[in-house]
Short mmCIF file of C-alpha atoms and ligand atoms in Angstrom, two decimals:
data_model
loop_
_atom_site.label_atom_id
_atom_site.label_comp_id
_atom_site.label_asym_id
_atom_site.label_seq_id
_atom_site.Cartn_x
_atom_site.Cartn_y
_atom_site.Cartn_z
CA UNK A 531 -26.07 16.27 1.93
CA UNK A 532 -24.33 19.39 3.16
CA UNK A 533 -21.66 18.03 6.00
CA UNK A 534 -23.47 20.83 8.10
CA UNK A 535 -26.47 18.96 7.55
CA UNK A 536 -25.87 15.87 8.65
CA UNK A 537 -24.35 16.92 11.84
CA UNK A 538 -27.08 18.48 13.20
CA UNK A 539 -27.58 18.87 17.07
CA UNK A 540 -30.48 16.40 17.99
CA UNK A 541 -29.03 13.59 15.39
CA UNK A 542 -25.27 14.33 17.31
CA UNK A 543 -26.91 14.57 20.66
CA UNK A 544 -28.87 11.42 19.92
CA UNK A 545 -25.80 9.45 19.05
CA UNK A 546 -23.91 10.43 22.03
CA UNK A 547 -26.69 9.59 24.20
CA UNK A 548 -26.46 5.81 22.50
CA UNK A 549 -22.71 5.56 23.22
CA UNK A 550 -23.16 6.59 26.43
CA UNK A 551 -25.65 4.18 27.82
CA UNK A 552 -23.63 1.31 25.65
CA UNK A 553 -22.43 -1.42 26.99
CA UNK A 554 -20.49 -3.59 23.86
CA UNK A 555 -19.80 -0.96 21.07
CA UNK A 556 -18.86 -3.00 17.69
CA UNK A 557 -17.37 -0.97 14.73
CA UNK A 558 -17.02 -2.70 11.29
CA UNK A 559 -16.43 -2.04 7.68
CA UNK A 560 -15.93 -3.45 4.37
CA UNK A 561 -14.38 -6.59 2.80
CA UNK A 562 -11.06 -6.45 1.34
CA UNK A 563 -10.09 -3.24 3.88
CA UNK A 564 -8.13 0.20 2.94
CA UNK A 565 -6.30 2.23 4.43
CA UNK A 566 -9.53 4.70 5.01
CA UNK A 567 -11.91 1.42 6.55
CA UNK A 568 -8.85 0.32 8.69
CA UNK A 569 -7.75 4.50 9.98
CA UNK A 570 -11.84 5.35 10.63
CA UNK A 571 -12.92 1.83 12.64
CA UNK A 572 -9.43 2.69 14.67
CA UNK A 573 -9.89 5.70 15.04
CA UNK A 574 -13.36 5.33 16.54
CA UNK A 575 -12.17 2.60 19.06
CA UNK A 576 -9.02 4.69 19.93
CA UNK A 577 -11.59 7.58 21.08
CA UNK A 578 -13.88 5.58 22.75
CA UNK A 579 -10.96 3.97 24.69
CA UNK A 580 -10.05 7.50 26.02
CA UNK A 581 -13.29 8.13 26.52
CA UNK A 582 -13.78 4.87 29.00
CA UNK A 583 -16.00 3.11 26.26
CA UNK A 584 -15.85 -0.60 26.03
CA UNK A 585 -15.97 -1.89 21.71
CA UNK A 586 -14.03 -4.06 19.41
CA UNK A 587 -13.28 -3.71 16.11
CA UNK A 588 -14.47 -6.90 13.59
CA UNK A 589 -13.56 -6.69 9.63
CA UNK A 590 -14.88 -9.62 7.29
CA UNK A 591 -10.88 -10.35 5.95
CA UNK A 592 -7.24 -9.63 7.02
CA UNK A 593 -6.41 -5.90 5.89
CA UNK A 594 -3.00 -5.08 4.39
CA UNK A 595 0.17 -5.36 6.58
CA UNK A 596 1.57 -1.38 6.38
CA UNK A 597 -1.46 -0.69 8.66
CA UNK A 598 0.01 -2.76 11.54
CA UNK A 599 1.61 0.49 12.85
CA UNK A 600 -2.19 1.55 14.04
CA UNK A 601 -2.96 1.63 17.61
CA UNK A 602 -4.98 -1.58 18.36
CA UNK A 603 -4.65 -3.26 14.98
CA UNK A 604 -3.54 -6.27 16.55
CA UNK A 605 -7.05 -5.97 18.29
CA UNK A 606 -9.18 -6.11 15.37
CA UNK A 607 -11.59 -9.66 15.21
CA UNK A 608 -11.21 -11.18 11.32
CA UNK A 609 -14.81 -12.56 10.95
CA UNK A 610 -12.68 -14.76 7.76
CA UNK A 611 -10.98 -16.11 10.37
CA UNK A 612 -12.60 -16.00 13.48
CA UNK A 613 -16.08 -16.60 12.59
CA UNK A 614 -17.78 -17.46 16.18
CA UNK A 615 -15.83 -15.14 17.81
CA UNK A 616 -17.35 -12.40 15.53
CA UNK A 617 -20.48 -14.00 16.19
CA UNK A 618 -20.91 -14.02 19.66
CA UNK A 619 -18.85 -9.96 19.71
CA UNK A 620 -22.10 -9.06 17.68
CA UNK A 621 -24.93 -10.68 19.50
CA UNK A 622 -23.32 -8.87 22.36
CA UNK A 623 -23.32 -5.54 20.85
CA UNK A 624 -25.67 -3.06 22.11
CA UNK A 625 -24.20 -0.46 19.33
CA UNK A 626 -23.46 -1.48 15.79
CA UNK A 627 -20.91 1.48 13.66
CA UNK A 628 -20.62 0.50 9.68
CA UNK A 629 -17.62 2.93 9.13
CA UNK A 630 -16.69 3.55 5.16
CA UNK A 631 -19.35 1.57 3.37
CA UNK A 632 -22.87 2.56 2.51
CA UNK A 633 -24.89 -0.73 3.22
CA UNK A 634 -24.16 -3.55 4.83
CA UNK A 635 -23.94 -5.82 1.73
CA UNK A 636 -20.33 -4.34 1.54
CA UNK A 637 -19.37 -5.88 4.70
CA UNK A 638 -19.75 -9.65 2.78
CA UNK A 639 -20.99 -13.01 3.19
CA UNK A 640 -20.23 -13.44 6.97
CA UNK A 641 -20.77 -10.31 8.60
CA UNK A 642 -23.86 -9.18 6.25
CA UNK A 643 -26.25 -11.68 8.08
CA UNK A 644 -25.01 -10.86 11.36
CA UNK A 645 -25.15 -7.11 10.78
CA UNK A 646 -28.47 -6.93 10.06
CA UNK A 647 -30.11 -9.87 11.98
CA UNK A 648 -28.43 -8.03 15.09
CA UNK A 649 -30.99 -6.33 17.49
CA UNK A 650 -27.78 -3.66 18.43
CA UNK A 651 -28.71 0.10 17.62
CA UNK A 652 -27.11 0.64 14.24
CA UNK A 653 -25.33 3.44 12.57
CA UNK A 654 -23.65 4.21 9.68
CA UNK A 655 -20.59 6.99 8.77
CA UNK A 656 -19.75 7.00 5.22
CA UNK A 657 -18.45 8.59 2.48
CA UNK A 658 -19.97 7.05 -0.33
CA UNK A 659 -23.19 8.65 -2.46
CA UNK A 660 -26.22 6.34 -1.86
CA UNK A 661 -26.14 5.44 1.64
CA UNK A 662 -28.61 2.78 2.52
CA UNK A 663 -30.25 4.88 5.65
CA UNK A 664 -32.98 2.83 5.62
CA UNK A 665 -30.84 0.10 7.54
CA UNK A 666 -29.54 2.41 10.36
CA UNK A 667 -31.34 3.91 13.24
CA UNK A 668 -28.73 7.05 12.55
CA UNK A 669 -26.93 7.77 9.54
CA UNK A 670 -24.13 10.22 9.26
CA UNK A 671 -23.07 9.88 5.60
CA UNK A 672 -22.13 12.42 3.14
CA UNK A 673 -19.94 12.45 -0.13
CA UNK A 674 -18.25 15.89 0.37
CA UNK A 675 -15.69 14.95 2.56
CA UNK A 676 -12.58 13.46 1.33
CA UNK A 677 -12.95 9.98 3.57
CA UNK A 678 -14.42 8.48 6.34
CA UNK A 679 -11.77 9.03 8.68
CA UNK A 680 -12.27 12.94 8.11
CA UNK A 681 -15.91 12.73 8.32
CA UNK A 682 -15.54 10.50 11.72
CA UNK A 683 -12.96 13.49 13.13
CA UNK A 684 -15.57 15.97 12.78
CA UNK A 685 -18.47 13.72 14.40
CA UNK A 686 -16.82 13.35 17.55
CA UNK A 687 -15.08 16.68 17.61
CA UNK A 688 -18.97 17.94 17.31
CA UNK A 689 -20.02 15.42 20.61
CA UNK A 690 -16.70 15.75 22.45
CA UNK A 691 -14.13 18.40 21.63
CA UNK A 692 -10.89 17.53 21.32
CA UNK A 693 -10.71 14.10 20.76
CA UNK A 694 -6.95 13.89 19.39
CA UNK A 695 -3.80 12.20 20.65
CA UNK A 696 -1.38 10.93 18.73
CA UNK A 697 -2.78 7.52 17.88
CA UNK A 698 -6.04 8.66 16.97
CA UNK A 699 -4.07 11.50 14.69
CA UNK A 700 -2.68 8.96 12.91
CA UNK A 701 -5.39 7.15 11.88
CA UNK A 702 -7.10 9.85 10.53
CA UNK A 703 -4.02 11.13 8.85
CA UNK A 704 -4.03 7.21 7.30
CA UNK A 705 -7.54 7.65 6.43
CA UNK A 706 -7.33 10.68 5.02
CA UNK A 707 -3.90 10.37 2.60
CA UNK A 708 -4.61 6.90 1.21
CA UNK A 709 -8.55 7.59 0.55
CA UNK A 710 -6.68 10.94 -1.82
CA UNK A 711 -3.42 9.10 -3.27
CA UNK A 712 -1.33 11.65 -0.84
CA UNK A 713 -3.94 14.65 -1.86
CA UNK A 714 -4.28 13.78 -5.00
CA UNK A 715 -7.88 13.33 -5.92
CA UNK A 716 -11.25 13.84 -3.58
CA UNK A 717 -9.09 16.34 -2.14
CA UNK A 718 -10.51 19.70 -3.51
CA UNK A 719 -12.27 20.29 0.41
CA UNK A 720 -10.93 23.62 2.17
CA UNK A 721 -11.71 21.84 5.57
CA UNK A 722 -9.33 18.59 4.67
CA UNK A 723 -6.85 21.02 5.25
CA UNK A 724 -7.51 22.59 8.38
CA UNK A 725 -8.69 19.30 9.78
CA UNK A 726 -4.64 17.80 8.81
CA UNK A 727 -3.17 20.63 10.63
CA UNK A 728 -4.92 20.22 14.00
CA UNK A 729 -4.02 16.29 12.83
CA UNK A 730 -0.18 17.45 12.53
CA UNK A 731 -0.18 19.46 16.25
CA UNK A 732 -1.45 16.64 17.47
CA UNK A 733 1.85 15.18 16.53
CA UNK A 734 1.77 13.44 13.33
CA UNK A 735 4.84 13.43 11.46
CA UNK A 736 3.65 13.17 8.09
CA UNK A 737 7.38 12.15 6.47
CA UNK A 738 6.74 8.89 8.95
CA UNK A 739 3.52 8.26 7.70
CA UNK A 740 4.21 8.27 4.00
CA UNK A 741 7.15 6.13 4.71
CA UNK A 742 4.71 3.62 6.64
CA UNK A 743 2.29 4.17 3.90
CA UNK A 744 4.32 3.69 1.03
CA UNK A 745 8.22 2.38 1.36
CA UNK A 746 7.30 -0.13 3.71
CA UNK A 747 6.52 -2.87 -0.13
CA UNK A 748 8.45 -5.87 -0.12
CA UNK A 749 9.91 -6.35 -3.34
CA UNK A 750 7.71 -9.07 -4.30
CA UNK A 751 4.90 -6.25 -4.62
CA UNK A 752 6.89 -3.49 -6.73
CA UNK A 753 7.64 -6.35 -9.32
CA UNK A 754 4.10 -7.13 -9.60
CA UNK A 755 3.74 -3.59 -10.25
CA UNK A 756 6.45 -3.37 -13.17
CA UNK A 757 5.46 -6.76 -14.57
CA UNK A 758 1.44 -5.13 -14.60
CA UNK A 759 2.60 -2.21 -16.47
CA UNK A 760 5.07 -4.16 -19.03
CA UNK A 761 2.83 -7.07 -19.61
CA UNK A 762 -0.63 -6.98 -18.60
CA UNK A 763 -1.80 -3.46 -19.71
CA UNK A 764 -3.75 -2.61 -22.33
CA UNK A 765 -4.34 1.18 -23.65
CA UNK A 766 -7.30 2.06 -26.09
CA UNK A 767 -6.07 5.93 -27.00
CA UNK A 768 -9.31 6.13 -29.70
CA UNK A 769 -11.62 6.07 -26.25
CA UNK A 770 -9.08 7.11 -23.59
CA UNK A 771 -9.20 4.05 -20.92
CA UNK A 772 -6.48 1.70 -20.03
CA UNK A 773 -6.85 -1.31 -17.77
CA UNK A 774 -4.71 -3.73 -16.27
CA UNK A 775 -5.93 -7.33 -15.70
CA UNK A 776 -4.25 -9.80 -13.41
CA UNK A 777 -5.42 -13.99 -13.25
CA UNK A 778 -4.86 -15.83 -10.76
CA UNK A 779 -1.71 -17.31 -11.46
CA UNK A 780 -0.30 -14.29 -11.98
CA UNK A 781 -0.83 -13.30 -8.48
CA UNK A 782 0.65 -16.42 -7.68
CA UNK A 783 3.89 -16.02 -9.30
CA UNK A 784 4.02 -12.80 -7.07
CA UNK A 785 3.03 -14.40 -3.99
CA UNK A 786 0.36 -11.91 -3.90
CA UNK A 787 -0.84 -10.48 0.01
CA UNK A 788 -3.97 -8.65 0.40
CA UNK A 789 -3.32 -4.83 -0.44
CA UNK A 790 -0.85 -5.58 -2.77
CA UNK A 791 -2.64 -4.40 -5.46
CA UNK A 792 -3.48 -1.19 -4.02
CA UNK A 793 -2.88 1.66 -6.24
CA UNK A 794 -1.75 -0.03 -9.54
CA UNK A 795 -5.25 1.14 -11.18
CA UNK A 796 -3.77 4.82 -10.59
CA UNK A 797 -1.02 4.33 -13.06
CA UNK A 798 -3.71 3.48 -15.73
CA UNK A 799 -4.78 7.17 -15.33
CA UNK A 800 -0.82 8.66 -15.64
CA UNK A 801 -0.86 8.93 -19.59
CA UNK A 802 -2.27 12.21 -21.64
CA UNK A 803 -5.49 11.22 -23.19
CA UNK A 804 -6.36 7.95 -20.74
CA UNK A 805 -9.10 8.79 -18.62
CA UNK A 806 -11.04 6.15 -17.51
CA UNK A 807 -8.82 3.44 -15.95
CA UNK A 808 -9.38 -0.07 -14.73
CA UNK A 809 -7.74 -3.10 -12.54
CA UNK A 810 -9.22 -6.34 -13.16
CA UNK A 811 -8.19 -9.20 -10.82
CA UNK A 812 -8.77 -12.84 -10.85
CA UNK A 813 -9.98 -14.09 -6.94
CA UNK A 814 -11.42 -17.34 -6.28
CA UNK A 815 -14.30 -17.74 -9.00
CA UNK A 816 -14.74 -14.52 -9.66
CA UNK A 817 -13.08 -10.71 -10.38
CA UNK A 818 -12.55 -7.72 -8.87
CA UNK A 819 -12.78 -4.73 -10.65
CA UNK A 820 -11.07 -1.35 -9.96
CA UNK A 821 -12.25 1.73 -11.74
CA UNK A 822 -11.11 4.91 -11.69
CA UNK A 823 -11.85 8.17 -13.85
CA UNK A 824 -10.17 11.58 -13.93
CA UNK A 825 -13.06 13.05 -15.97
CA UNK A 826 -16.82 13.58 -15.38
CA UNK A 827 -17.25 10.11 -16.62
CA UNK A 828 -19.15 8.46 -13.37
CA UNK A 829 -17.96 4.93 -12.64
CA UNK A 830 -19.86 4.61 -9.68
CA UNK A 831 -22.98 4.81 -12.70
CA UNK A 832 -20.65 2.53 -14.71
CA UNK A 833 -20.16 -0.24 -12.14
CA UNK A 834 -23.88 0.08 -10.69
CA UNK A 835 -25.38 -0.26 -14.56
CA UNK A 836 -23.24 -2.74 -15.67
CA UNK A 837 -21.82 -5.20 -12.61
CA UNK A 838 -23.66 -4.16 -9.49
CA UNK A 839 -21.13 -2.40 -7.97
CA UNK A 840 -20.90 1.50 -6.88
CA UNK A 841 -18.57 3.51 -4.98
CA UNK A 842 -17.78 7.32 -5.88
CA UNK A 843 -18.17 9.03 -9.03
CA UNK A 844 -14.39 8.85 -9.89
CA UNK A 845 -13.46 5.43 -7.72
CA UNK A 846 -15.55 2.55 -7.59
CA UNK A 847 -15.71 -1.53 -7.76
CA UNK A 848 -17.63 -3.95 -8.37
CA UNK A 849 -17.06 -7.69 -8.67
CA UNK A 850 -18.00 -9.87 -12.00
CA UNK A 851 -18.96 -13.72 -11.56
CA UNK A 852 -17.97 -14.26 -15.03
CA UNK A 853 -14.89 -15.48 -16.59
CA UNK A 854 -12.05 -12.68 -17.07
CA UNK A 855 -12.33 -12.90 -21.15
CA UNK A 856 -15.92 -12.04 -20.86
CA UNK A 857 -15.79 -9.59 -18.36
CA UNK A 858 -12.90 -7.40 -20.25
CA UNK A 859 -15.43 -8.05 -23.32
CA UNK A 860 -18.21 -6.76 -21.83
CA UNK A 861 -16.43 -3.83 -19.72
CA UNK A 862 -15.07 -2.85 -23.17
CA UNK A 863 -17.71 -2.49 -24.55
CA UNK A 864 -19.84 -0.69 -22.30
CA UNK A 865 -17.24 1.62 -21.78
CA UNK A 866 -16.98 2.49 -25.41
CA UNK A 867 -20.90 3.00 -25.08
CA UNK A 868 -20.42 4.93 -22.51
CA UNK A 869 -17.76 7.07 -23.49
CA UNK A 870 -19.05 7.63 -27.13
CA UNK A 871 -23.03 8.58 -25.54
P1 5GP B 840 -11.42 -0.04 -4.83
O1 5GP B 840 -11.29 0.04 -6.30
O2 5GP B 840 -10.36 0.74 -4.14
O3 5GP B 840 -11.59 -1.43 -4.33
O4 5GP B 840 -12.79 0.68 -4.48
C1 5GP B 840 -13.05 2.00 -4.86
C2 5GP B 840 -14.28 2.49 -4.15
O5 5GP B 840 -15.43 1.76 -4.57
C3 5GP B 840 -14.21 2.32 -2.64
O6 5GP B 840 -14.78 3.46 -2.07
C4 5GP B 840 -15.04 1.10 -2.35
O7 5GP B 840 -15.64 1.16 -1.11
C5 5GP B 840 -16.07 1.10 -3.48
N1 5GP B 840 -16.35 -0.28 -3.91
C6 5GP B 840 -15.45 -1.21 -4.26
N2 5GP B 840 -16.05 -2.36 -4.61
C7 5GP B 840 -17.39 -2.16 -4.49
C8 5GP B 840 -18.54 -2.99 -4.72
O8 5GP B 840 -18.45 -4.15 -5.12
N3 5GP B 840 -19.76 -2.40 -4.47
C9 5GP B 840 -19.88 -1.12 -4.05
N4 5GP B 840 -21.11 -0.63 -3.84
N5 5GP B 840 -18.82 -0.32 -3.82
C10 5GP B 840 -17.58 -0.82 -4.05
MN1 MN B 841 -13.25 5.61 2.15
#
C-alpha cells in the first residue's frame, strides 16, 4: 500500500489514542539487528521520551558496536542475555511496537513466544512486502519507503508535528543510510529526500555519521573483508551471481563480532555482468544467507520458495539448517533455475 494509505486519520488517531493512555510502551525488532532495526526502535523511544512516555527498548541479540553512538543504546534489554528481564518488561507492557520486521517470527526463539502470548495492544511498522497484519491490532507497513526509520518519521510527524531533535535525527539518518548503502539502492523515493533535509536542520552532520557508520571497523573486520574477496568468493559469469561463503572457523580466525559481516554481500554485486549476489555464513548449526539482486530477479521469491526466508525484492535472508556444501548446492542450483526460467 500507498504510504498515504496507510496513514490514514482514524488508524493515526487510533494509535495515538493507545500511546496515550499507555502505561509500559515496549518496542522490539528483529534478531541479528541493523542499523535500520537499531535507528527506528531508538528513534521511537527517543520521541516518546520527549513526549513524557514511559517504554524500553528489548532486541532478541546484541546489535553491532558503531551504533553505540545512539541516544539510549546503552538502554536497550538483550532478551539473549537478559531473558527474565525481557520477560517480566513484556508482561508489563500495555503497548507492544514490532519496528522493521513483518511478523513476529523474525524477532526469534525468545521473544517470538512472548510477543505473541502478550495480552499488550500490538502494532507493527515495517518496511518489508508481506506484513503479517493479522497479528497486530494496527499495522502501519508499507514497502515504498526506503526503511523503517523513514516510515516511523512520518508516523509521528502525522500524530505530533515536529518530533525532531538531534538524537532522534540521528537515528533516522542511521536508519535511513545503512537500510540504502549511503543512497545507494531502495533509494529511488522523492520524499527520502526531503525527509533527510528536515533530518540535516535538525542538526545532523552527515560527514559524522558516515564516519560513525563506516570508519569506525577495527582492523580485524576489513581483513575479513579482503580475505572474503581473495579466498572465499566464487563468480559464475555464464548466470551472473557471485557469493561469498564463510564457516565457522573462518569467522574465528577473524574474531568475528556481530555486524561484522555487514555489507560484504554488496561487493558480490560490484562486477559487470554479476547480478544476483549472495553471503553465506556458518552460525551455530546452521547458515545465514544474504541475498542481494540488482536486477528484477526477486530474492525475497527466491529465499521464500527455496529456504523460508523473505525480505525485499532486491535484499533478503533466510537461514538453511543444512550443512554449508549442501546449501551452496542447492542455492546453485535453484538460482540457475531461476535465472534461466
Ligand atoms: P540481511 O541480508 O541484511 O540479513 O537481510 C536482508 C533483508 O531480508 C532484511 O530486510 C531482513 O529483515 C530480511 N531478512 C533477513 N533474514 C530473513 C529471514 O530469515 N526471514 C525473513 N522473512 N526475512 C529476512
Ligand atoms: Mn529495514
Amino acid at each position: 500500500m500507498k504510504v498515504e494509505n496507510i496513514l490514514q486519520k482514524e488508524t493515526v488517531q487510533e494509535f495515538e489514542n493507545l500511546l496515550n493512555n499507555a502505561r509500559n510502551i515496549v518496542i522490539v525488532s528483529h534478531v541479528n539487528p541493523d542499523g535500520d532495526a537499531v535507528g527506528s526502535i531508538l528513534a521511537l523511544q527517543n520521541i516518546f521520551q520527549n513526549k513524557g512516555l514511559n517504554s524500553i527498548c528489548i532486541l532478541p541479540n546484541i546489535f553491532p558496536h558503531y551504533l553505540n553512538f545512539l541516544k539510549n543504546s546503552e538502554n536497550i534489554i538483550i532478551a539473549e542475555k537478559n531473558q527474565l528481564q525481557a520477560q517480566q518488561t513484556i508482561d508489563n507492557a500495555d503497548v507492544l511496537i514490532l519496528c522493521d520486521a513483518s511478523s513476529f517470527k523474525r524477532t526469534g526463539e525468545i521473544l517470538e513466544p512472548l510477543c505473541k502470548s502478550s495480552k499488550a495492544k500490538k502494532i507493527l511498522i515495517d518496511h518489508h512486502i508481506n506484513p503479517a497484519t493479522e497479528e497486530f491490532d494496527l499495522a502501519f507497513a508499507t514497502p515504498y519507503v526506503s526503511s523503517t526509520s523513514e516510515l516511523s518519521f512520518l508516523l509521528f510527524e502525522k500524530i505530533w508535528g515536529n518530533i525532531l531533535d538531534k538524537a532522534i535525527a540521528e537515528c533516522i539518518y542511521t536508519g535511513i543510510c545503512t537500510d540504502t548503502g549511503s543512497f545507494s539502492y531502495s533509494s529511488n523515493f522523492e520524499n527520502t529526500y526531503i525527509i533527510v533535509s528536515k533530518l540535516l536542520k535538525a542538526g545532523v552532520d552527515t560527514e559524522q555519521l558516515h564516519y560513525e557508520i563506516y570508519n569506525t571497523y577495527s582492523e580485524r573486520r576489513v581483513r575479513l573483508l579482503g580475505f572474503s574477496l581473495c579466498n572465499r568468493m566464487v563468480v559464475n559469469q555464464k548466470y551472473g551471481y557471485a557469493y561469498i561463503y564463510l564457516s565457522k572457523e573462518d569467522l574465528q580466525q577473524f574474531d568475528y563480532q556481530e555486524g561484522d559481516t555487514e555489507g560484504i554481500v554488496n561487493y558480490t554485486l560490484s562486477m559487470t555482468g554479476i547480478n544476483v549476489g549472495a553471503l553465506l555464513t556458518e552460525r551455530e548449526g546452521k547458515i545465514r544467507m544474504s541475498l542481494r539482486s540488482q536486477t528484477n530477479f526477486d530474492v525475497n521469491r527466491f529465499a521464500s520458495t527455496y529456504f523460508s526466508g523473505g525480505g525485499h525484492i532486491k535484499a533478503s535472508g533466510a537461514t538453511s539448517y543444512d550443512s554449508m556444501e549442501n546449501t551452496i548446492k542447492k542455492m546453485e542450483k535453484s538460482l540457475q533455475k531461476e535465472i534461466c526460467s
